[in-house]
mmCIF file of C-alpha atoms in Angstrom:
data_model
loop_
_atom_site.group_PDB
_atom_site.id
_atom_site.type_symbol
_atom_site.label_atom_id
_atom_site.label_comp_id
_atom_site.label_asym_id
_atom_site.label_seq_id
_atom_site.Cartn_x
_atom_site.Cartn_y
_atom_site.Cartn_z
ATOM 1 C CA MET A 28 -24.786 -292.294 59.864
ATOM 2 C CA GLU A 29 -23.441 -288.809 59.222
ATOM 3 C CA MET A 30 -19.868 -288.189 58.087
ATOM 4 C CA THR A 31 -18.180 -285.356 59.998
ATOM 5 C CA LEU A 32 -14.749 -283.883 60.625
ATOM 6 C CA ARG A 33 -13.263 -282.609 63.861
ATOM 7 C CA TRP A 34 -12.641 -278.845 63.835
ATOM 8 C CA TYR A 35 -10.916 -276.926 66.619
ATOM 9 C CA GLY A 36 -12.060 -273.412 65.690
ATOM 10 C CA LYS A 37 -10.616 -270.703 63.474
ATOM 11 C CA ASP A 38 -8.063 -269.577 66.075
ATOM 12 C CA PHE A 39 -6.572 -273.051 66.581
ATOM 13 C CA ASP A 40 -7.111 -275.089 63.409
ATOM 14 C CA THR A 41 -5.212 -274.839 60.132
ATOM 15 C CA VAL A 42 -8.208 -276.425 58.382
ATOM 16 C CA THR A 43 -11.060 -274.077 57.513
ATOM 17 C CA LEU A 44 -14.790 -274.708 57.496
ATOM 18 C CA ARG A 45 -14.836 -273.871 53.790
ATOM 19 C CA GLN A 46 -12.348 -276.652 53.116
ATOM 20 C CA ILE A 47 -14.328 -279.119 55.219
ATOM 21 C CA ARG A 48 -17.497 -278.226 53.323
ATOM 22 C CA GLN A 49 -15.788 -279.279 50.087
ATOM 23 C CA ILE A 50 -15.053 -282.856 51.255
ATOM 24 C CA PRO A 51 -17.672 -285.038 49.521
ATOM 25 C CA GLY A 52 -20.228 -286.395 51.954
ATOM 26 C CA VAL A 53 -19.118 -284.367 54.992
ATOM 27 C CA THR A 54 -22.078 -282.405 56.323
ATOM 28 C CA GLY A 55 -21.160 -281.599 59.939
ATOM 29 C CA VAL A 56 -18.312 -280.848 62.297
ATOM 30 C CA ILE A 57 -17.399 -282.101 65.721
ATOM 31 C CA THR A 58 -16.083 -279.048 67.491
ATOM 32 C CA THR A 59 -15.503 -277.399 70.857
ATOM 33 C CA LEU A 60 -14.758 -274.135 72.613
ATOM 34 C CA TYR A 61 -11.092 -275.041 72.631
ATOM 35 C CA ASP A 62 -9.945 -272.185 74.836
ATOM 36 C CA MET A 63 -12.391 -272.923 77.680
ATOM 37 C CA PRO A 64 -10.589 -274.378 80.714
ATOM 38 C CA PRO A 65 -12.083 -277.537 82.272
ATOM 39 C CA GLY A 66 -14.642 -276.676 84.932
ATOM 40 C CA GLU A 67 -15.845 -273.358 83.542
ATOM 41 C CA VAL A 68 -19.417 -272.849 82.351
ATOM 42 C CA TRP A 69 -19.918 -272.492 78.596
ATOM 43 C CA SER A 70 -22.259 -269.547 78.085
ATOM 44 C CA ARG A 71 -25.147 -269.696 75.623
ATOM 45 C CA GLU A 72 -23.685 -266.661 73.877
ATOM 46 C CA LYS A 73 -20.361 -268.410 73.145
ATOM 47 C CA ILE A 74 -22.104 -271.592 72.052
ATOM 48 C CA ARG A 75 -24.461 -269.664 69.786
ATOM 49 C CA SER A 76 -21.608 -267.704 68.235
ATOM 50 C CA LEU A 77 -19.753 -270.944 67.433
ATOM 51 C CA LYS A 78 -22.907 -272.490 66.019
ATOM 52 C CA GLU A 79 -23.610 -269.491 63.772
ATOM 53 C CA GLU A 80 -20.033 -269.508 62.497
ATOM 54 C CA VAL A 81 -20.296 -273.183 61.501
ATOM 55 C CA GLU A 82 -23.719 -272.768 59.915
ATOM 56 C CA SER A 83 -22.575 -269.751 57.888
ATOM 57 C CA GLU A 84 -20.367 -272.138 55.880
ATOM 58 C CA GLY A 85 -23.159 -274.610 55.143
ATOM 59 C CA LEU A 86 -22.295 -277.086 57.904
ATOM 60 C CA HIS A 87 -23.757 -277.795 61.325
ATOM 61 C CA ILE A 88 -22.453 -278.854 64.724
ATOM 62 C CA ALA A 89 -23.031 -282.610 64.932
ATOM 63 C CA GLY A 90 -21.510 -282.833 68.403
ATOM 64 C CA ILE A 91 -19.065 -281.399 70.907
ATOM 65 C CA GLU A 92 -15.681 -282.983 71.552
ATOM 66 C CA SER A 93 -14.976 -282.246 74.283
ATOM 67 C CA VAL A 94 -16.530 -280.669 77.324
ATOM 68 C CA ASN A 95 -13.548 -281.604 79.454
ATOM 69 C CA VAL A 96 -14.116 -283.066 82.914
ATOM 70 C CA HIS A 97 -12.271 -281.302 85.736
ATOM 71 C CA ASP A 98 -9.710 -283.333 87.676
ATOM 72 C CA ALA A 99 -11.632 -282.691 90.903
ATOM 73 C CA ILE A 100 -14.481 -284.777 89.455
ATOM 74 C CA LYS A 101 -12.185 -287.577 88.321
ATOM 75 C CA THR A 102 -10.400 -287.758 91.666
ATOM 76 C CA GLY A 103 -13.539 -287.294 93.774
ATOM 77 C CA ALA A 104 -12.099 -284.228 95.504
ATOM 78 C CA GLN A 105 -14.199 -282.187 97.915
ATOM 79 C CA GLU A 106 -14.742 -279.385 95.418
ATOM 80 C CA ARG A 107 -16.195 -281.698 92.750
ATOM 81 C CA GLU A 108 -19.770 -280.561 93.482
ATOM 82 C CA ARG A 109 -18.995 -277.077 92.164
ATOM 83 C CA TYR A 110 -17.477 -278.440 88.974
ATOM 84 C CA ILE A 111 -20.311 -280.924 88.418
ATOM 85 C CA SER A 112 -22.785 -278.060 88.858
ATOM 86 C CA ASN A 113 -20.858 -276.070 86.226
ATOM 87 C CA TYR A 114 -20.881 -279.099 83.899
ATOM 88 C CA VAL A 115 -24.640 -279.453 84.282
ATOM 89 C CA GLU A 116 -25.056 -275.757 83.436
ATOM 90 C CA THR A 117 -22.927 -276.195 80.314
ATOM 91 C CA LEU A 118 -25.018 -279.186 79.222
ATOM 92 C CA LYS A 119 -28.169 -277.152 79.749
ATOM 93 C CA ASN A 120 -26.800 -274.322 77.599
ATOM 94 C CA LEU A 121 -25.805 -276.772 74.855
ATOM 95 C CA GLY A 122 -29.279 -278.300 74.933
ATOM 96 C CA GLU A 123 -30.883 -274.871 74.736
ATOM 97 C CA GLU A 124 -28.825 -274.279 71.586
ATOM 98 C CA ASP A 125 -30.044 -277.579 70.076
ATOM 99 C CA ILE A 126 -26.773 -279.496 70.469
ATOM 100 C CA HIS A 127 -27.382 -283.039 71.685
ATOM 101 C CA LEU A 128 -24.067 -284.936 71.643
ATOM 102 C CA VAL A 129 -21.111 -284.497 73.983
ATOM 103 C CA CYS A 130 -17.941 -286.581 73.811
ATOM 104 C CA TYR A 131 -15.740 -286.592 76.927
ATOM 105 C CA ASN A 132 -13.093 -288.740 78.579
ATOM 106 C CA PHE A 133 -12.273 -289.850 82.102
ATOM 107 C CA MET A 134 -8.521 -290.358 81.670
ATOM 108 C CA PRO A 135 -6.205 -289.220 84.474
ATOM 109 C CA VAL A 136 -3.491 -286.614 83.730
ATOM 110 C CA PHE A 137 -2.838 -287.443 80.046
ATOM 111 C CA ASP A 138 -5.875 -287.494 77.736
ATOM 112 C CA TRP A 139 -3.947 -289.698 75.311
ATOM 113 C CA THR A 140 -0.334 -290.759 75.042
ATOM 114 C CA ARG A 141 2.005 -290.937 72.063
ATOM 115 C CA THR A 142 5.796 -291.092 72.148
ATOM 116 C CA GLU A 143 6.253 -289.702 68.620
ATOM 117 C CA LEU A 144 4.222 -287.175 66.658
ATOM 118 C CA SER A 145 6.082 -287.433 63.356
ATOM 119 C CA ARG A 146 7.337 -290.981 62.819
ATOM 120 C CA LYS A 147 8.330 -291.263 59.153
ATOM 121 C CA ARG A 148 6.728 -294.095 57.213
ATOM 122 C CA PRO A 149 8.155 -295.795 54.092
ATOM 123 C CA ASP A 150 5.924 -293.654 51.828
ATOM 124 C CA GLY A 151 7.367 -290.451 53.317
ATOM 125 C CA SER A 152 4.276 -289.508 55.331
ATOM 126 C CA THR A 153 4.586 -288.865 59.074
ATOM 127 C CA VAL A 154 2.300 -290.191 61.786
ATOM 128 C CA LEU A 155 1.658 -290.377 65.509
ATOM 129 C CA ALA A 156 3.269 -293.435 67.113
ATOM 130 C CA TYR A 157 3.693 -295.162 70.484
ATOM 131 C CA THR A 158 6.257 -297.501 71.917
ATOM 132 C CA GLN A 159 6.146 -298.744 75.482
ATOM 133 C CA LYS A 160 9.940 -298.872 75.561
ATOM 134 C CA ALA A 161 10.071 -295.093 75.116
ATOM 135 C CA VAL A 162 7.497 -294.519 77.878
ATOM 136 C CA ASP A 163 9.403 -296.778 80.266
ATOM 137 C CA ALA A 164 12.539 -294.687 79.692
ATOM 138 C CA LEU A 165 10.796 -291.391 80.591
ATOM 139 C CA LYS A 166 9.806 -289.677 83.802
ATOM 140 C CA PRO A 167 6.191 -288.420 83.543
ATOM 141 C CA GLU A 168 7.206 -284.778 83.886
ATOM 142 C CA LYS A 169 9.482 -285.172 80.840
ATOM 143 C CA MET A 170 6.732 -286.614 78.630
ATOM 144 C CA PHE A 171 5.555 -283.264 77.257
ATOM 145 C CA ALA A 172 9.083 -282.044 76.523
ATOM 146 C CA SER A 173 9.803 -285.216 74.565
ATOM 147 C CA ILE A 174 7.096 -284.469 71.976
ATOM 148 C CA ALA A 175 6.606 -280.674 72.203
ATOM 149 C CA GLY A 176 9.040 -279.981 69.371
ATOM 150 C CA ASP A 177 6.893 -281.931 66.902
ATOM 151 C CA MET A 178 3.581 -280.125 67.526
ATOM 152 C CA ASN A 179 4.042 -277.802 64.520
ATOM 153 C CA GLY A 180 3.216 -274.789 66.663
ATOM 154 C CA SER A 181 -0.188 -276.156 67.655
ATOM 155 C CA VAL A 182 -1.713 -276.782 71.069
ATOM 156 C CA MET A 183 -2.519 -280.490 71.210
ATOM 157 C CA PRO A 184 -5.721 -281.475 73.045
ATOM 158 C CA GLY A 185 -4.923 -282.777 76.515
ATOM 159 C CA TRP A 186 -1.340 -281.506 76.260
ATOM 160 C CA GLU A 187 -1.876 -277.824 76.919
ATOM 161 C CA PRO A 188 1.418 -276.309 78.213
ATOM 162 C CA GLU A 189 -0.181 -274.816 81.330
ATOM 163 C CA ARG A 190 -1.565 -278.253 82.232
ATOM 164 C CA MET A 191 1.730 -280.014 81.541
ATOM 165 C CA GLU A 192 3.509 -277.592 83.881
ATOM 166 C CA ARG A 193 1.415 -279.144 86.673
ATOM 167 C CA VAL A 194 2.207 -282.787 85.931
ATOM 168 C CA LYS A 195 3.794 -283.488 89.325
ATOM 169 C CA GLU A 196 0.845 -281.860 91.085
ATOM 170 C CA LEU A 197 -1.603 -283.871 88.982
ATOM 171 C CA PHE A 198 0.144 -287.151 89.771
ATOM 172 C CA GLU A 199 -0.096 -286.249 93.452
ATOM 173 C CA MET A 200 -3.857 -285.661 93.053
ATOM 174 C CA TYR A 201 -4.325 -289.141 91.579
ATOM 175 C CA LYS A 202 -2.027 -291.083 93.930
ATOM 176 C CA GLU A 203 -4.954 -292.544 95.923
ATOM 177 C CA VAL A 204 -7.119 -293.211 92.842
ATOM 178 C CA ASP A 205 -7.146 -296.782 91.587
ATOM 179 C CA ASN A 206 -9.418 -298.349 88.974
ATOM 180 C CA GLU A 207 -12.240 -299.025 91.435
ATOM 181 C CA ARG A 208 -12.231 -295.506 92.795
ATOM 182 C CA LEU A 209 -12.124 -294.057 89.296
ATOM 183 C CA PHE A 210 -15.147 -296.205 88.378
ATOM 184 C CA ALA A 211 -16.958 -294.933 91.489
ATOM 185 C CA ASN A 212 -16.161 -291.311 90.649
ATOM 186 C CA LEU A 213 -17.382 -291.824 87.078
ATOM 187 C CA LYS A 214 -20.619 -293.358 88.361
ATOM 188 C CA TYR A 215 -21.156 -290.418 90.717
ATOM 189 C CA PHE A 216 -20.586 -287.926 87.895
ATOM 190 C CA LEU A 217 -22.924 -289.697 85.478
ATOM 191 C CA GLU A 218 -25.728 -290.020 88.010
ATOM 192 C CA LYS A 219 -25.506 -286.276 88.651
ATOM 193 C CA ILE A 220 -25.687 -285.279 84.980
ATOM 194 C CA MET A 221 -28.248 -287.782 83.662
ATOM 195 C CA PRO A 222 -31.285 -285.667 84.676
ATOM 196 C CA VAL A 223 -30.176 -282.728 82.500
ATOM 197 C CA CYS A 224 -29.265 -285.166 79.702
ATOM 198 C CA GLU A 225 -32.798 -286.566 79.827
ATOM 199 C CA GLN A 226 -34.334 -283.098 79.927
ATOM 200 C CA TYR A 227 -32.444 -281.910 76.828
ATOM 201 C CA ASN A 228 -31.949 -285.265 75.067
ATOM 202 C CA ILE A 229 -28.165 -285.041 75.309
ATOM 203 C CA ASN A 230 -26.170 -288.196 74.587
ATOM 204 C CA MET A 231 -22.943 -288.499 76.560
ATOM 205 C CA ALA A 232 -20.297 -290.442 74.630
ATOM 206 C CA ILE A 233 -17.287 -291.470 76.696
ATOM 207 C CA HIS A 234 -14.042 -291.769 74.757
ATOM 208 C CA PRO A 235 -11.880 -294.826 75.485
ATOM 209 C CA ASP A 236 -8.485 -294.584 77.125
ATOM 210 C CA ASP A 237 -5.610 -294.329 74.671
ATOM 211 C CA PRO A 238 -3.643 -296.554 74.828
ATOM 212 C CA ALA A 239 -5.904 -299.118 76.468
ATOM 213 C CA TRP A 240 -3.609 -299.886 79.392
ATOM 214 C CA SER A 241 -2.045 -298.121 82.353
ATOM 215 C CA VAL A 242 0.622 -295.536 81.538
ATOM 216 C CA PHE A 243 3.015 -294.432 84.293
ATOM 217 C CA GLY A 244 0.929 -296.469 86.752
ATOM 218 C CA LEU A 245 -2.168 -294.305 86.297
ATOM 219 C CA PRO A 246 -5.572 -296.020 86.404
ATOM 220 C CA ARG A 247 -7.302 -296.696 83.088
ATOM 221 C CA ILE A 248 -10.856 -298.078 83.006
ATOM 222 C CA ILE A 249 -12.417 -297.489 79.562
ATOM 223 C CA THR A 250 -10.240 -300.074 77.877
ATOM 224 C CA ASN A 251 -12.180 -303.205 76.889
ATOM 225 C CA GLN A 252 -15.597 -304.791 76.382
ATOM 226 C CA GLN A 253 -15.953 -305.974 79.966
ATOM 227 C CA ASN A 254 -15.293 -302.549 81.453
ATOM 228 C CA ILE A 255 -17.444 -300.610 79.020
ATOM 229 C CA LEU A 256 -20.393 -302.958 79.585
ATOM 230 C CA ARG A 257 -19.865 -302.504 83.325
ATOM 231 C CA MET A 258 -20.092 -298.751 82.837
ATOM 232 C CA MET A 259 -23.301 -299.094 80.813
ATOM 233 C CA LYS A 260 -24.902 -301.223 83.538
ATOM 234 C CA MET A 261 -23.801 -299.107 86.504
ATOM 235 C CA VAL A 262 -25.700 -296.117 85.073
ATOM 236 C CA ASP A 263 -28.253 -297.853 82.876
ATOM 237 C CA ASN A 264 -29.561 -294.882 80.937
ATOM 238 C CA PRO A 265 -29.655 -294.672 77.122
ATOM 239 C CA HIS A 266 -28.004 -291.242 77.311
ATOM 240 C CA ASN A 267 -24.977 -292.865 78.974
ATOM 241 C CA GLY A 268 -23.133 -294.137 75.927
ATOM 242 C CA VAL A 269 -19.807 -294.361 74.188
ATOM 243 C CA ALA A 270 -17.723 -292.814 71.474
ATOM 244 C CA PHE A 271 -16.476 -295.954 69.781
ATOM 245 C CA CYS A 272 -12.892 -295.191 68.758
ATOM 246 C CA SER A 273 -11.404 -298.086 66.814
ATOM 247 C CA GLY A 274 -7.906 -296.663 67.184
ATOM 248 C CA SER A 275 -8.092 -296.398 70.979
ATOM 249 C CA TYR A 276 -9.780 -299.719 71.744
ATOM 250 C CA GLY A 277 -7.643 -301.236 69.002
ATOM 251 C CA THR A 278 -4.394 -300.414 70.797
ATOM 252 C CA ASN A 279 -5.097 -303.617 72.723
ATOM 253 C CA LEU A 280 -4.968 -306.369 70.116
ATOM 254 C CA GLU A 281 -7.085 -308.610 72.364
ATOM 255 C CA ASN A 282 -10.098 -306.342 71.763
ATOM 256 C CA ASP A 283 -12.386 -307.739 69.054
ATOM 257 C CA LEU A 284 -13.589 -304.448 67.580
ATOM 258 C CA PRO A 285 -16.602 -305.683 65.531
ATOM 259 C CA GLU A 286 -17.770 -307.827 68.452
ATOM 260 C CA MET A 287 -17.459 -304.857 70.832
ATOM 261 C CA ILE A 288 -19.572 -302.746 68.476
ATOM 262 C CA ARG A 289 -22.297 -305.388 68.329
ATOM 263 C CA SER A 290 -22.340 -305.706 72.123
ATOM 264 C CA LEU A 291 -23.014 -301.957 72.435
ATOM 265 C CA LYS A 292 -26.044 -301.713 70.168
ATOM 266 C CA GLY A 293 -28.065 -298.616 71.035
ATOM 267 C CA ARG A 294 -25.311 -297.140 73.206
ATOM 268 C CA ILE A 295 -22.790 -296.012 70.582
ATOM 269 C CA HIS A 296 -23.585 -292.346 70.083
ATOM 270 C CA PHE A 297 -20.485 -291.377 68.117
ATOM 271 C CA ALA A 298 -17.729 -293.218 66.225
ATOM 272 C CA HIS A 299 -14.090 -292.468 65.470
ATOM 273 C CA VAL A 300 -12.887 -294.843 62.789
ATOM 274 C CA ARG A 301 -9.171 -295.156 62.093
ATOM 275 C CA ASN A 302 -6.477 -297.729 61.479
ATOM 276 C CA LEU A 303 -3.242 -298.648 63.257
ATOM 277 C CA LYS A 304 -0.160 -300.505 62.080
ATOM 278 C CA PHE A 305 1.460 -302.708 64.702
ATOM 279 C CA HIS A 306 5.131 -303.700 64.816
ATOM 280 C CA SER A 307 4.651 -305.469 68.164
ATOM 281 C CA PRO A 308 1.775 -305.457 70.688
ATOM 282 C CA ASP A 309 3.165 -302.302 72.338
ATOM 283 C CA ASP A 310 4.749 -300.591 69.331
ATOM 284 C CA PHE A 311 2.226 -299.133 66.901
ATOM 285 C CA GLU A 312 1.755 -296.187 64.585
ATOM 286 C CA GLU A 313 -1.207 -294.510 62.932
ATOM 287 C CA ALA A 314 -1.918 -295.672 59.388
ATOM 288 C CA ALA A 315 -4.020 -294.524 56.461
ATOM 289 C CA HIS A 316 -7.664 -295.504 56.884
ATOM 290 C CA LEU A 317 -7.397 -298.151 54.149
ATOM 291 C CA SER A 318 -7.534 -301.675 55.629
ATOM 292 C CA SER A 319 -4.446 -302.840 53.733
ATOM 293 C CA ASP A 320 -2.325 -300.009 55.148
ATOM 294 C CA GLY A 321 -2.736 -301.135 58.740
ATOM 295 C CA THR A 322 -3.797 -303.960 61.028
ATOM 296 C CA PHE A 323 -7.580 -303.526 61.245
ATOM 297 C CA ASP A 324 -10.321 -304.753 58.926
ATOM 298 C CA MET A 325 -12.063 -301.459 58.308
ATOM 299 C CA TYR A 326 -14.822 -303.115 56.300
ATOM 300 C CA ALA A 327 -15.673 -305.349 59.278
ATOM 301 C CA ILE A 328 -15.741 -302.343 61.616
ATOM 302 C CA MET A 329 -18.029 -300.313 59.348
ATOM 303 C CA LYS A 330 -20.249 -303.333 58.697
ATOM 304 C CA ALA A 331 -20.685 -303.897 62.435
ATOM 305 C CA LEU A 332 -21.789 -300.270 62.827
ATOM 306 C CA TYR A 333 -24.209 -300.713 59.925
ATOM 307 C CA ASP A 334 -25.550 -303.994 61.316
ATOM 308 C CA ILE A 335 -26.479 -302.418 64.681
ATOM 309 C CA GLY A 336 -28.338 -299.604 62.935
ATOM 310 C CA PHE A 337 -25.854 -296.893 63.910
ATOM 311 C CA GLU A 338 -27.218 -293.478 62.907
ATOM 312 C CA GLY A 339 -24.893 -291.078 64.724
ATOM 313 C CA PRO A 340 -21.924 -289.052 63.502
ATOM 314 C CA ILE A 341 -18.738 -290.750 62.356
ATOM 315 C CA ARG A 342 -15.478 -288.990 61.814
ATOM 316 C CA PRO A 343 -12.223 -290.173 60.315
ATOM 317 C CA ASP A 344 -9.763 -289.943 63.154
ATOM 318 C CA HIS A 345 -6.056 -289.181 63.113
ATOM 319 C CA GLY A 346 -4.621 -288.781 59.643
ATOM 320 C CA ARG A 347 -1.101 -288.891 58.313
ATOM 321 C CA MET A 348 0.778 -285.729 57.401
ATOM 322 C CA ILE A 349 0.999 -285.963 53.606
ATOM 323 C CA TRP A 350 1.718 -283.709 50.622
ATOM 324 C CA ASP A 351 3.964 -281.386 52.701
ATOM 325 C CA GLU A 352 1.064 -280.207 54.876
ATOM 326 C CA VAL A 353 1.996 -278.529 58.166
ATOM 327 C CA ALA A 354 -0.789 -278.842 60.734
ATOM 328 C CA MET A 355 -1.644 -280.153 64.172
ATOM 329 C CA PRO A 356 -0.236 -283.710 64.124
ATOM 330 C CA GLY A 357 -3.021 -286.114 63.201
ATOM 331 C CA TYR A 358 -5.409 -283.305 62.261
ATOM 332 C CA GLY A 359 -4.415 -282.075 58.843
ATOM 333 C CA LEU A 360 -6.865 -281.740 55.975
ATOM 334 C CA TYR A 361 -5.649 -284.040 53.241
ATOM 335 C CA ASP A 362 -5.427 -287.497 54.776
ATOM 336 C CA ARG A 363 -8.561 -287.060 56.867
ATOM 337 C CA ALA A 364 -10.426 -286.008 53.709
ATOM 338 C CA LEU A 365 -9.186 -289.192 52.019
ATOM 339 C CA GLY A 366 -10.304 -291.147 55.077
ATOM 340 C CA ALA A 367 -13.796 -289.629 55.025
ATOM 341 C CA CYS A 368 -14.218 -290.555 51.361
ATOM 342 C CA TYR A 369 -12.965 -294.102 51.971
ATOM 343 C CA LEU A 370 -15.296 -294.648 54.926
ATOM 344 C CA ASN A 371 -18.219 -293.221 52.956
ATOM 345 C CA GLY A 372 -17.378 -295.614 50.145
ATOM 346 C CA LEU A 373 -17.366 -298.588 52.503
ATOM 347 C CA TRP A 374 -20.723 -297.489 53.952
ATOM 348 C CA GLU A 375 -22.291 -297.136 50.498
ATOM 349 C CA ALA A 376 -21.057 -300.590 49.458
ATOM 350 C CA ILE A 377 -22.266 -302.206 52.698
ATOM 351 C CA SER A 378 -25.679 -300.551 52.580
ATOM 352 C CA LYS A 379 -26.244 -301.388 48.906
ATOM 353 C CA SER A 380 -25.175 -304.994 49.461
ATOM 354 C CA ALA A 381 -27.578 -305.286 52.381
ATOM 355 C CA LYS A 382 -30.469 -304.055 50.241
#
């Protein structure tokens, strides 16, 4: 495996490439053209410029997270052909620039949902958190306003203000889309892009829904082992794979994370490894990566990845805000650096024990 860190670009991220390069064991970044709206073609020139910037600091682009999927594709609207064509062109340009991993999601309206961005923990750190009770008390169009004040001046992925201004319109777009239709639209999209993925050896890694259940009545399909195996079979191509996010699948305590990993051997192209602390099945908060700080057995998760021969990029996912850092919630430097070192330590211990 390769340890990486997510980086949003110099114009959007408080963390610099130079700082990332100094985290022991981190050799690549997972990045994106953060200011590109969904549906637009990424030019080779912009991709190359980003790549050169990363490489100038002694790192490389291990993958893209995300090339966002336009809502017309997710809803199966008439204009989806144009946006799929643009997506194919972007994949081609990424392949031409020697980038072979793309993470994406197929979540309607909200890419992820949290009800708090700065819940204070007993140690004084602050974290992202979710409680179903808070969601049930909100109207969807008020969701953004309820957390916008805690974004520390950043633009959170999936919560761009211009998108949130269209929440009512977006809900109207999805009103006829249930789980089955969303599955069908995903299948259609994947079948259209697999030829270019095969041509340029691009692995598509779908990110699970977060949390792993319906929010505001919207359909959610990438939530559990049964559904993800269904997705693998409906487009049975090795380039059709997953980004295994322990924190997203783990929101549903019925998901056996190590067992899910083992069932997806050969189809996990990317891994996000993080921990959650549960207070009830629908009230959880992000934790430090250390097993004892949360609910998950991080050793068991990393061992399952090792046991299936996982060789792709891993990144520590959401970190706490610690040591008075002010950054995009979940994406500061310090706690994610601690997480990367901890996960690398687990991997070294597992691999040495195996040998």
